[in-house]
Tab-separated table of N, CA and C in Angstrom:
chain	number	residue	atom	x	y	z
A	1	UNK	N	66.567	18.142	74.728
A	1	UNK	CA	65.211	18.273	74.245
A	1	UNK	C	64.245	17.644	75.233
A	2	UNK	N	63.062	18.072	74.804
A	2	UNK	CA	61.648	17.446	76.543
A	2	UNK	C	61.819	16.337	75.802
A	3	UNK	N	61.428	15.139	76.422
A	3	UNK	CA	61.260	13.588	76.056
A	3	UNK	C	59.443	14.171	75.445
A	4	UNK	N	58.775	14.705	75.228
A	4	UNK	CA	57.347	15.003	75.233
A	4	UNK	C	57.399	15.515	73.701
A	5	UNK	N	58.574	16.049	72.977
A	5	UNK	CA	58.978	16.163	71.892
A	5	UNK	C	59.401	15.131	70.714
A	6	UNK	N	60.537	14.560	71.671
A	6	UNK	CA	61.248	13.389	70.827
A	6	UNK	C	60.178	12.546	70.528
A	7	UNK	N	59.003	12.329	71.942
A	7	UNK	CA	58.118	10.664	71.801
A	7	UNK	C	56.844	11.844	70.808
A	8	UNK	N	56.666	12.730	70.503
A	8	UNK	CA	55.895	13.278	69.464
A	8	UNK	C	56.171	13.124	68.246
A	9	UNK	N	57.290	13.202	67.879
A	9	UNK	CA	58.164	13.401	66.669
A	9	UNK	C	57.963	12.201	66.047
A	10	UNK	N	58.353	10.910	66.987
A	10	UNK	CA	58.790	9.725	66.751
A	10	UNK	C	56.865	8.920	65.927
A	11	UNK	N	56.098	9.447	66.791
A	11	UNK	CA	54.987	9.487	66.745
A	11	UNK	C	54.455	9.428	65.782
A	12	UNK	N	54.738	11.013	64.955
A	12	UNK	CA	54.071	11.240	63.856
A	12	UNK	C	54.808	11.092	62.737
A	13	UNK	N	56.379	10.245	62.979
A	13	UNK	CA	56.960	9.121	61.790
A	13	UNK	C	56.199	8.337	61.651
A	14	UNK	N	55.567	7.557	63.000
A	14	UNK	CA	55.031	5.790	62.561
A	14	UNK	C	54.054	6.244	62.047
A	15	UNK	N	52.949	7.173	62.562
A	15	UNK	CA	52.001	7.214	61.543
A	15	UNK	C	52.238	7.846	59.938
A	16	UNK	N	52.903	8.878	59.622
A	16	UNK	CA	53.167	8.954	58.419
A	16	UNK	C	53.925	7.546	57.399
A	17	UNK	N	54.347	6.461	58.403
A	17	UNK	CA	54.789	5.262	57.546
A	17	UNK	C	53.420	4.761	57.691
A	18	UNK	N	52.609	4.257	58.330
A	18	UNK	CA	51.576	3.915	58.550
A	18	UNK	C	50.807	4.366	57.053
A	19	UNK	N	50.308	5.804	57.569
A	19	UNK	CA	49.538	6.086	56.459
A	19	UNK	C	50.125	5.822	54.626
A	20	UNK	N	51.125	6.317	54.567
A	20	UNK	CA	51.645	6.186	53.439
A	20	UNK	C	52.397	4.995	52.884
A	21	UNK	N	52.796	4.112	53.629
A	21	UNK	CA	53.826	2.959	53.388
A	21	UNK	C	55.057	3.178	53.746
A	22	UNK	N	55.594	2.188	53.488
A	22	UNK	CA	57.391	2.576	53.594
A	22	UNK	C	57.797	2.964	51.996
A	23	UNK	N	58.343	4.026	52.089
A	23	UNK	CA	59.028	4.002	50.943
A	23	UNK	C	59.830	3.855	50.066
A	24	UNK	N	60.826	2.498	50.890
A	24	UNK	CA	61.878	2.352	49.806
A	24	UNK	C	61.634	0.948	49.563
A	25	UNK	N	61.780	0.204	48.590
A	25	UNK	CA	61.300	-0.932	48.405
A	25	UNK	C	62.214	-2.039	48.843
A	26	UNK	N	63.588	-1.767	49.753
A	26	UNK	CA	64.007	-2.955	50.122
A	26	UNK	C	63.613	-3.063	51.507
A	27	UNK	N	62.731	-1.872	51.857
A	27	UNK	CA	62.475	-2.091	53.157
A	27	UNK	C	61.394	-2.814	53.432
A	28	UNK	N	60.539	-3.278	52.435
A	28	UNK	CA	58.875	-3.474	52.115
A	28	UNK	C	59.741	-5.497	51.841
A	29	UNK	N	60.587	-5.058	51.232
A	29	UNK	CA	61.065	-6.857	50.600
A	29	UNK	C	61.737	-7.199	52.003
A	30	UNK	N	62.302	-6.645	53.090
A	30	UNK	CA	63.058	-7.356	54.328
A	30	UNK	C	61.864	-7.307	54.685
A	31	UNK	N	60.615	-6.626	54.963
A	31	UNK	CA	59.208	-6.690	55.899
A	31	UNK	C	58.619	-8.037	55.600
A	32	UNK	N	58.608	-8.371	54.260
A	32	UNK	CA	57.602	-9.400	53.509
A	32	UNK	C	58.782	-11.001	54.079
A	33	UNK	N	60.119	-10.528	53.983
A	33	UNK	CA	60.998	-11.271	54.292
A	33	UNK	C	60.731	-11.895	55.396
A	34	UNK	N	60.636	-10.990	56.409
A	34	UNK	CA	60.776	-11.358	58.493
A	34	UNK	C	59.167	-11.982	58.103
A	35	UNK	N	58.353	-11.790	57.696
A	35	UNK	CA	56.960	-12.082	57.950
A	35	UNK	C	56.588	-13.587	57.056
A	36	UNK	N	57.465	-13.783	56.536
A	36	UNK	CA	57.579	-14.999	55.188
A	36	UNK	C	58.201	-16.301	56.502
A	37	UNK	N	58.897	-15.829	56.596
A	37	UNK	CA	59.631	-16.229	57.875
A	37	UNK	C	59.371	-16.701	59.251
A	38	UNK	N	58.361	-15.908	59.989
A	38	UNK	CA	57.549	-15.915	60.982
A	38	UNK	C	56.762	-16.963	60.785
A	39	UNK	N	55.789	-16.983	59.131
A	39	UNK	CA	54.906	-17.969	58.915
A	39	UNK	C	55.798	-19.079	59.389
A	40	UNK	N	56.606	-19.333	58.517
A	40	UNK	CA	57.064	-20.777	58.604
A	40	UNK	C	57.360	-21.116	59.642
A	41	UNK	N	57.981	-20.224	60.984
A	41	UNK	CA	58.108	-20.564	62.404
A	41	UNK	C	56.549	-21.106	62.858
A	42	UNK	N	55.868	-20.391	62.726
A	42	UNK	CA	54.186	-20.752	62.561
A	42	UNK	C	53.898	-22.574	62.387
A	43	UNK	N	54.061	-22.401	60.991
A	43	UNK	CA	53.898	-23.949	60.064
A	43	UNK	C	54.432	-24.984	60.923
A	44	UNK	N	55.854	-24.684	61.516
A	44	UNK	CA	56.752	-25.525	61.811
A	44	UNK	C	56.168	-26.279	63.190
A	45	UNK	N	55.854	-24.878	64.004
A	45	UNK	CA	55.396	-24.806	65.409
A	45	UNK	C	53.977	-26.149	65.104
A	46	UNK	N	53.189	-25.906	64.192
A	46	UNK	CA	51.912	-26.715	64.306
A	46	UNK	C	52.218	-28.023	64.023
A	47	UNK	N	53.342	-28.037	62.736
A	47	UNK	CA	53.627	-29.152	62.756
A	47	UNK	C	54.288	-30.423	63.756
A	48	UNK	N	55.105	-29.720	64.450
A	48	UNK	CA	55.893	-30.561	65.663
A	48	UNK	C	54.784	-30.686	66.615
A	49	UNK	N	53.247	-29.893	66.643
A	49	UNK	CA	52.902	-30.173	67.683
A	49	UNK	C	51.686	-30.983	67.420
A	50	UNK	N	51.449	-31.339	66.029
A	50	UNK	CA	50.469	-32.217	65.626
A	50	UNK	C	51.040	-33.548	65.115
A	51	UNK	N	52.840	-33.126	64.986
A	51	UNK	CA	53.478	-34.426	64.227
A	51	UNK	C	53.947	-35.139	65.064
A	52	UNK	N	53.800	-35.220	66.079
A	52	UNK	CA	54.306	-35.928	67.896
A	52	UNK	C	53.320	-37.171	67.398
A	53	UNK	N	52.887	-37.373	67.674
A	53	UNK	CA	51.984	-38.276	67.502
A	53	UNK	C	52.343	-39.094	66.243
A	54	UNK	N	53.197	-38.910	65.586
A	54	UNK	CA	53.013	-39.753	64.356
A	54	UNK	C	55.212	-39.818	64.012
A	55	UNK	N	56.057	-39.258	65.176
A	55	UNK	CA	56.912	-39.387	65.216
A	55	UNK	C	58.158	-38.652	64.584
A	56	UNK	N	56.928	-37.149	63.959
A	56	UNK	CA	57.368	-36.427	63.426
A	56	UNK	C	57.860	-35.115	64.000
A	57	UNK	N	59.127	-34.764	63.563
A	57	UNK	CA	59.795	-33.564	65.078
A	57	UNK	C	61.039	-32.843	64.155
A	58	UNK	N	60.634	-31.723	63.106
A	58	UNK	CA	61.653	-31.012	62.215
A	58	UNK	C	62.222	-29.775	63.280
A	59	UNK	N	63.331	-29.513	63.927
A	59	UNK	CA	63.594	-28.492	64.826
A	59	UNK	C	63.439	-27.153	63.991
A	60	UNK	N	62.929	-26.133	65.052
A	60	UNK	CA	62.768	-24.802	64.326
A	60	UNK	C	63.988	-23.861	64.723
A	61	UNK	N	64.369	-23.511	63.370
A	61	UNK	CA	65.671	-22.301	63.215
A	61	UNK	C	65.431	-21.768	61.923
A	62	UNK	N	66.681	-20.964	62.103
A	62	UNK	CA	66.464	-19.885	60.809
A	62	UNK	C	66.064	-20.119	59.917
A	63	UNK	N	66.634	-21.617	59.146
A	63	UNK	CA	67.055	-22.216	58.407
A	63	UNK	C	65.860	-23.029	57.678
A	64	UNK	N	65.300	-23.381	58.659
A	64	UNK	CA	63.656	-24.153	58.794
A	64	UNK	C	62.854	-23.357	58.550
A	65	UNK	N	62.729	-22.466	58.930
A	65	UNK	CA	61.924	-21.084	59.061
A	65	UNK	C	61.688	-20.915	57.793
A	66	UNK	N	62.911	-20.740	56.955
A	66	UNK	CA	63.267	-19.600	55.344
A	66	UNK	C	62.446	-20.527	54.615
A	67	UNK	N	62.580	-22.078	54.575
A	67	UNK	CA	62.172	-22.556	54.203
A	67	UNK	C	60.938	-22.954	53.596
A	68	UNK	N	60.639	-23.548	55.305
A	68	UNK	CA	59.097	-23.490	55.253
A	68	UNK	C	57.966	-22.247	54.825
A	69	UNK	N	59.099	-21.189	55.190
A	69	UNK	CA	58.124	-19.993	54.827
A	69	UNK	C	58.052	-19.198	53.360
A	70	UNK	N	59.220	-19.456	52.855
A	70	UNK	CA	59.208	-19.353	51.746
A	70	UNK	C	58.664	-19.605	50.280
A	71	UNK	N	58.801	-21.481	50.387
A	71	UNK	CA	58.303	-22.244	49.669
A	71	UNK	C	56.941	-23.105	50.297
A	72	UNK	N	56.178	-22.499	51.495
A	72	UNK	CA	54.996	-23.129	51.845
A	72	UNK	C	54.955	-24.356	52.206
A	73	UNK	N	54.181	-25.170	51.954
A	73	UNK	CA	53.344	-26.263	52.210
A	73	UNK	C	54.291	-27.364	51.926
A	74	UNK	N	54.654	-27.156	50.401
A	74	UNK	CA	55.773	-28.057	50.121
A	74	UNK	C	56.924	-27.736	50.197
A	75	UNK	N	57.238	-26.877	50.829
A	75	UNK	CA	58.848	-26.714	51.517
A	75	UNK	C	58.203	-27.532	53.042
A	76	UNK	N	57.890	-27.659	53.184
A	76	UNK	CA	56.986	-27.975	54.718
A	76	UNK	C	57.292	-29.833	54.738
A	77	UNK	N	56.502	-30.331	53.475
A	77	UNK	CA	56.800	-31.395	52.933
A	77	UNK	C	57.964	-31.790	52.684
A	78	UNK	N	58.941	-30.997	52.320
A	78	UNK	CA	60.417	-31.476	51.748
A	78	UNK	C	61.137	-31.697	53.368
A	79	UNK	N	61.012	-30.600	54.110
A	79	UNK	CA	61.758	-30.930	55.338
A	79	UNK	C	61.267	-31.917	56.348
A	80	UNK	N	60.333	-32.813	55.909
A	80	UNK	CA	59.573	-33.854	56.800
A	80	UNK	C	60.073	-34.589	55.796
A	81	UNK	N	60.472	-34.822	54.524
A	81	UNK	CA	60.989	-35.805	53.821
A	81	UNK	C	62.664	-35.671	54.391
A	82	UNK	N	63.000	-35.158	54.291
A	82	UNK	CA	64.691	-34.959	54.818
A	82	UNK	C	65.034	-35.286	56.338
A	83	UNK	N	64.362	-34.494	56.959
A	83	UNK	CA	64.047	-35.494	58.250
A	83	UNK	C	63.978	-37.075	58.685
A	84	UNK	N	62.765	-37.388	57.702
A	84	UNK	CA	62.317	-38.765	58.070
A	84	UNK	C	63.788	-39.709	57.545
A	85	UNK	N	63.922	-39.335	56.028
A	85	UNK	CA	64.656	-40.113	55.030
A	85	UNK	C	66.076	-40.121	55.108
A	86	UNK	N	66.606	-38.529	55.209
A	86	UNK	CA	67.892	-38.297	55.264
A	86	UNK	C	68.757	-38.353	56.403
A	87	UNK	N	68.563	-37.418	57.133
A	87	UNK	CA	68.937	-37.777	58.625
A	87	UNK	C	68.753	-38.813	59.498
């Protein structure tokens, strides 16, 4: 097939997901998932780089990530308590 086809085709998938959504709903719950996720890489990132200063340093992984991103502010809080206290 021309590559001028395939990259057309492919094309007017993203925009028909675009326009319409995704349509199956575990694909919309892994999207909200990776992006729930990302935040907390986010959260984590500001935190280690505002918590230097005060001796605070939670490493970022998956694990940290789900967390923080999941349960917010105070998942954010719990792993600076586990940090400081537990480890």
């Amino acid at each position: 097939m021309d590559p001028i086809i395939i990259i057309s085709i492919l094309g007017g998938l993203i925009l028909l997901i675009l326009f319409m959504g995704a349509p199956l709903k575990p694909v919309r719950f892994i999207g909200q998932g990776i992006i729930k996720i990302l935040i907390g890489a986010l959260f984590l990132f500001f935190l280690n780089a505002f918590g230097t200063q005060f001796g605070i340093n939670v490493p970022i992984n998956i694990v940290t990530a789900s967390v923080s991103g999941l349960l917010g502010i105070p998942g954010l809080c719990a792993l600076v308590a586990i940090e400081t206290w537990i480890v």
